[in-house]
Coordinates of C-alpha atoms in Angstrom, one line a residue:
M12 CA 12.4 25.3 5.6
S13 CA 9.9 22.6 4.2
E14 CA 10.9 19.1 4.1
T15 CA 12.4 16.5 2.1
A16 CA 10.1 13.2 1.1
V17 CA 11.1 10.4 -1.3
V18 CA 8.2 8.6 -2.7
T19 CA 9.6 5.5 -4.5
G20 CA 7.7 4.0 -7.5
G21 CA 6.1 7.5 -8.2
L22 CA 5.4 6.9 -11.8
G23 CA 3.2 4.2 -10.9
R24 CA -0.5 4.5 -11.5
A25 CA -0.9 4.7 -7.6
G26 CA 3.1 6.2 -7.1
R27 CA 1.3 9.5 -9.0
W28 CA -1.2 9.9 -6.0
V29 CA 1.3 9.2 -3.4
V30 CA 3.8 11.9 -5.3
D31 CA 0.6 14.5 -5.3
A32 CA -0.1 14.0 -2.0
F33 CA 3.1 14.4 -0.4
A34 CA 3.1 17.7 -3.0
E35 CA 0.3 19.0 -2.0
R36 CA 1.3 18.6 1.7
G37 CA 4.0 21.2 0.9
Y38 CA 7.1 18.3 1.0
E39 CA 10.0 19.1 -1.4
T40 CA 9.2 15.7 -2.8
V41 CA 11.5 13.5 -5.2
C42 CA 9.6 11.0 -7.2
V43 CA 12.1 8.2 -7.9
D44 CA 11.5 5.4 -10.8
L45 CA 13.5 3.1 -12.6
D46 CA 13.2 5.9 -15.6
H47 CA 13.2 8.9 -15.7
P48 CA 10.5 11.0 -17.5
G49 CA 12.8 12.8 -19.2
W50 CA 15.3 16.0 -19.0
E51 CA 12.7 18.0 -21.7
I52 CA 9.6 17.0 -18.8
S53 CA 9.3 20.4 -16.4
P54 CA 8.4 19.0 -13.3
R55 CA 5.5 20.8 -11.2
E56 CA 6.5 22.5 -7.9
N57 CA 7.6 20.9 -5.1
V58 CA 8.0 17.7 -7.9
D59 CA 11.7 16.2 -8.6
F60 CA 12.7 13.1 -10.5
R61 CA 15.6 10.7 -10.2
A62 CA 15.6 7.1 -11.8
A63 CA 17.3 4.6 -9.9
D64 CA 17.5 0.4 -9.6
L65 CA 16.5 0.2 -6.0
A66 CA 17.5 -3.3 -6.0
D67 CA 21.2 -1.7 -6.4
A68 CA 22.3 -1.1 -2.7
A69 CA 25.2 1.0 -4.5
E70 CA 22.7 2.7 -6.5
A71 CA 20.0 3.1 -3.2
F72 CA 22.5 4.2 -0.7
D73 CA 24.0 7.2 -3.2
L74 CA 20.9 8.3 -4.0
F75 CA 19.6 8.6 -0.3
A76 CA 23.1 10.1 0.7
D77 CA 22.8 12.9 -1.8
L78 CA 19.1 13.3 -1.0
G79 CA 18.7 13.2 2.9
P80 CA 15.1 13.2 3.1
D81 CA 13.2 13.8 6.1
A82 CA 10.1 11.1 5.1
V83 CA 10.4 8.6 3.0
A84 CA 7.5 6.5 1.1
H85 CA 8.3 3.1 -0.4
L86 CA 6.3 1.8 -3.1
A87 CA 8.3 0.2 -5.7
A88 CA 8.4 -3.0 -6.3
L89 CA 6.9 -6.0 -9.0
P90 CA 3.4 -5.9 -7.8
A91 CA 2.4 -9.4 -8.1
P92 CA 3.7 -13.1 -8.2
E93 CA 2.4 -13.7 -11.7
R94 CA 3.8 -11.7 -14.1
H95 CA 7.4 -12.4 -13.4
A96 CA 9.5 -15.5 -12.1
G97 CA 8.8 -16.2 -8.5
N98 CA 12.6 -15.6 -7.8
R99 CA 13.0 -12.5 -9.3
V100 CA 9.6 -11.0 -7.4
F101 CA 11.1 -11.8 -4.1
A102 CA 14.4 -11.1 -4.6
T103 CA 13.6 -8.1 -6.3
N104 CA 11.0 -6.8 -3.7
T105 CA 13.0 -7.9 -0.5
E106 CA 16.6 -6.2 -1.6
S107 CA 14.6 -3.1 -2.8
T108 CA 12.7 -2.8 0.4
Y109 CA 16.1 -3.6 2.5
N110 CA 18.0 -1.2 0.4
V111 CA 15.9 1.6 1.3
L112 CA 14.8 1.1 4.4
T113 CA 18.4 0.9 5.6
A114 CA 19.5 3.8 3.8
A115 CA 16.4 5.7 4.9
G116 CA 17.0 4.5 8.6
R117 CA 20.6 5.9 8.2
A118 CA 19.2 9.0 7.2
G119 CA 17.2 9.7 10.1
A120 CA 13.7 9.7 8.3
R121 CA 10.6 8.9 8.9
V122 CA 9.2 6.0 6.9
A123 CA 5.9 4.3 5.1
W124 CA 6.3 1.6 3.2
A125 CA 4.4 -1.0 0.9
S126 CA 3.2 -3.9 2.5
S127 CA 0.1 -5.5 1.1
E128 CA -2.8 -7.8 2.2
S129 CA -1.2 -10.4 0.5
A130 CA 1.0 -10.4 3.6
Y131 CA -1.8 -12.3 5.3
G132 CA -1.6 -15.2 2.7
F133 CA -5.3 -15.4 0.9
P134 CA -5.3 -13.8 -2.6
F135 CA -2.8 -16.0 -3.9
A136 CA -3.5 -19.1 -2.0
R137 CA -4.1 -22.4 -4.4
E138 CA -6.9 -22.7 -2.1
K139 CA -9.8 -20.1 -0.5
T140 CA -9.6 -20.4 3.0
L141 CA -11.7 -18.7 5.5
P142 CA -9.2 -15.9 7.7
D143 CA -9.3 -17.0 11.1
E144 CA -11.5 -13.5 12.4
L145 CA -14.0 -11.2 10.6
P146 CA -13.2 -8.1 10.3
I147 CA -9.2 -8.9 9.9
T148 CA -7.3 -7.1 12.0
E149 CA -3.4 -6.6 11.8
D150 CA -2.6 -9.2 14.7
H151 CA -4.2 -12.2 12.2
E152 CA -1.4 -15.0 11.3
L153 CA 0.8 -13.7 8.3
R154 CA 0.7 -17.2 5.9
P155 CA 1.4 -16.3 2.7
E156 CA 2.3 -19.5 0.1
D157 CA 3.1 -17.5 -3.1
P158 CA 6.6 -15.1 -3.7
Y159 CA 4.9 -11.9 -3.6
G160 CA 3.1 -12.1 -0.5
L161 CA 6.4 -13.4 1.4
S162 CA 8.0 -11.0 0.3
K163 CA 5.8 -8.8 2.2
V164 CA 6.2 -10.6 5.2
V165 CA 9.8 -10.4 4.9
G166 CA 9.8 -6.5 4.1
E167 CA 7.9 -6.0 7.8
E168 CA 10.2 -7.8 9.4
T169 CA 13.0 -5.7 8.2
A170 CA 10.7 -2.6 8.9
A171 CA 10.9 -3.5 12.5
R172 CA 14.7 -4.2 12.5
T173 CA 15.2 -0.7 10.5
A174 CA 13.1 0.9 13.6
R175 CA 15.0 -1.0 16.2
R176 CA 18.4 -0.1 14.2
Y177 CA 18.0 3.3 13.7
D178 CA 15.4 4.3 16.3
V179 CA 13.2 5.5 13.3
P180 CA 9.4 5.3 13.0
V181 CA 8.4 2.8 10.5
V182 CA 4.6 1.8 9.2
S183 CA 4.0 -1.0 7.1
V184 CA 1.0 0.0 5.1
R185 CA -1.1 -2.9 4.0
P186 CA -3.0 -1.9 0.9
S187 CA -6.3 -3.5 -0.3
W188 CA -7.2 -3.9 -4.1
V189 CA -5.8 -0.3 -5.0
Q190 CA -9.2 1.5 -7.0
H191 CA -8.9 4.8 -9.3
P192 CA -11.8 6.9 -9.5
G193 CA -13.5 6.5 -12.5
D194 CA -12.0 3.2 -13.3
Y195 CA -13.1 1.0 -10.3
N196 CA -12.4 -2.8 -12.0
C197 CA -13.7 -4.5 -8.4
T198 CA -17.1 -3.3 -9.2
G199 CA -17.3 -5.6 -12.1
N200 CA -16.6 -8.8 -10.2
R201 CA -20.2 -8.3 -8.5
D202 CA -21.3 -11.3 -11.1
D203 CA -18.4 -13.7 -10.4
I204 CA -18.3 -13.8 -6.8
A205 CA -15.1 -16.2 -6.9
A206 CA -13.4 -13.6 -8.2
G207 CA -13.1 -11.2 -5.1
A208 CA -12.8 -14.2 -2.7
G209 CA -9.2 -14.1 -2.2
N210 CA -9.4 -10.6 -0.3
F211 CA -12.8 -11.0 0.9
W212 CA -13.9 -8.3 -1.7
S213 CA -12.2 -5.4 -0.2
Y214 CA -10.7 -2.3 -1.9
V215 CA -9.2 1.1 -1.3
D216 CA -9.3 4.2 -3.4
A217 CA -5.9 5.4 -4.6
R218 CA -6.7 8.8 -3.1
D219 CA -7.2 7.5 0.4
L220 CA -4.2 5.0 -0.1
A221 CA -2.0 8.5 -0.6
S222 CA -3.5 10.3 2.0
L223 CA -3.0 7.2 4.6
F224 CA 0.9 7.3 3.5
V225 CA 1.3 10.6 4.3
A226 CA -0.7 10.1 7.8
A227 CA 2.0 7.5 8.3
V228 CA 5.0 10.2 8.3
E229 CA 3.7 13.0 9.9
P230 CA 6.3 13.6 12.8
D231 CA 5.6 12.0 16.1
A232 CA 2.7 9.8 14.0
V233 CA 4.5 6.5 15.6
T234 CA 6.8 5.1 17.3
G235 CA 8.8 2.2 16.6
H236 CA 7.4 -0.5 14.0
E237 CA 3.7 -0.6 13.2
A238 CA 1.5 -2.4 10.5
V239 CA -1.7 -0.9 9.5
N240 CA -4.3 -2.1 6.9
G241 CA -5.2 0.4 3.9
V242 CA -8.8 -0.2 3.0
A243 CA -11.7 1.2 2.2
A244 CA -14.7 1.1 4.9
E245 CA -16.8 -1.4 3.1
N246 CA -17.0 -3.6 0.3
Y247 CA -17.7 -3.4 -2.9
M248 CA -20.3 -6.0 -3.7
D249 CA -23.3 -3.7 -2.5
R250 CA -24.6 -6.3 0.1
P251 CA -23.8 -7.3 3.9
T252 CA -20.1 -9.0 3.7
A253 CA -21.2 -11.6 5.9
D254 CA -23.6 -12.7 3.7
V255 CA -20.8 -13.0 0.6
V256 CA -18.8 -14.5 2.9
E257 CA -21.0 -17.3 3.8
E258 CA -22.3 -17.5 0.2
F259 CA -18.8 -18.4 -1.1
F260 CA -17.6 -20.4 2.4
G261 CA -20.4 -22.2 3.2
E262 CA -20.0 -20.6 6.9
L263 CA -18.3 -17.9 8.6
P264 CA -15.5 -18.1 11.3
A265 CA -16.0 -18.0 15.0
D266 CA -14.5 -14.6 15.6
C267 CA -16.8 -12.9 13.5
T268 CA -18.2 -9.5 14.4
L269 CA -18.8 -8.0 10.7
E270 CA -21.7 -5.5 10.7
G271 CA -23.7 -4.6 7.5
E272 CA -21.4 -3.9 4.3
Q273 CA -18.4 -3.5 6.9
S274 CA -14.7 -3.9 4.9
A275 CA -13.5 -7.9 5.5
L276 CA -10.3 -5.8 6.7
S277 CA -10.2 -3.2 9.6
P278 CA -9.1 0.1 8.9
A279 CA -9.8 0.7 12.5
K280 CA -6.1 0.6 14.0
A281 CA -5.2 3.1 10.9
R282 CA -8.2 5.3 12.1
R283 CA -6.8 5.4 16.0
L284 CA -3.6 5.4 15.4
L285 CA -2.9 8.0 12.5
D286 CA -6.5 9.3 13.0
W287 CA -6.8 8.6 9.0
E288 CA -10.2 7.7 7.5
P289 CA -11.3 6.5 4.1
E290 CA -12.9 9.1 2.4
H291 CA -13.6 7.8 -1.0
T292 CA -16.4 4.9 -1.5
W293 CA -17.4 2.8 -5.0
R294 CA -20.3 4.7 -4.8
D295 CA -18.8 7.9 -5.3
A296 CA -16.0 7.2 -7.3
A297 CA -17.0 4.3 -9.4
D298 CA -18.2 6.9 -12.2
A299 CA -16.2 9.9 -10.8
D300 CA -14.7 12.1 -13.4
V301 CA -11.0 12.6 -11.9
E302 CA -8.2 13.7 -13.5
T303 CA -4.9 11.4 -12.3
P304 CA -2.7 13.9 -11.2
S305 CA 0.1 15.5 -13.2
L306 CA 3.5 16.0 -12.1
Y307 CA 4.7 17.8 -14.8
E308 CA 4.0 21.4 -15.7

């Protein structure tokens, strides 16, 4: 019998790739979002839909009790601190993450959820500062100033608590700036070096992010709670990363081992722990003609 996977935020731009990856892997995949696409829509094979406000505990717990998932990928969130009032961003993200992870833990599910590179505190800081190390590993201190990054730090503490409380594996995935094949917005920043300084000119392809979520919930992938960066192997600036950092900041951190165009956020832990490799780069993906996965027949 195939396993059931729940993907929250599955109708989102990145979420569709994650739903597609789980369905292709053979999971009976339930796409959960605020809205249902409509009863007139016929879902593709291995995909079904549910509408729920996951910040509402009653809806989240009832849904997960009904579905009884084996694996959960939680992507639903307000995705930035600048589009809504800060308290709404923080409350929505922390409450929905608590509800989903707790419901998943009670179901005994393997969990991966979308934290963020914003947890480190650099993308939305008022003043751009150097990290303590380059490349940035998962051991770097988390020091956000904004409500979005803060919600991700609280979410990671919730993830660790879920693993302890329910003895389920939980992976906090820290994606970089998500790019989509044929639509790599990041490459437009090359002439404005300041535009990418907040995440040190890093990115991740949506297809690689999707494969990372699948890898993170494979049986026996991890025990307890782990955080991993979800990032491409190199920057999008087409020149050595250390040169770009030094040009913008005027210096490099004392702990700097960057080589060539190596990403400023390290994917090494995800490689080691999950046997995951970022396969796509801006060189082959920026102008690629690849259709977004359809979740319908």
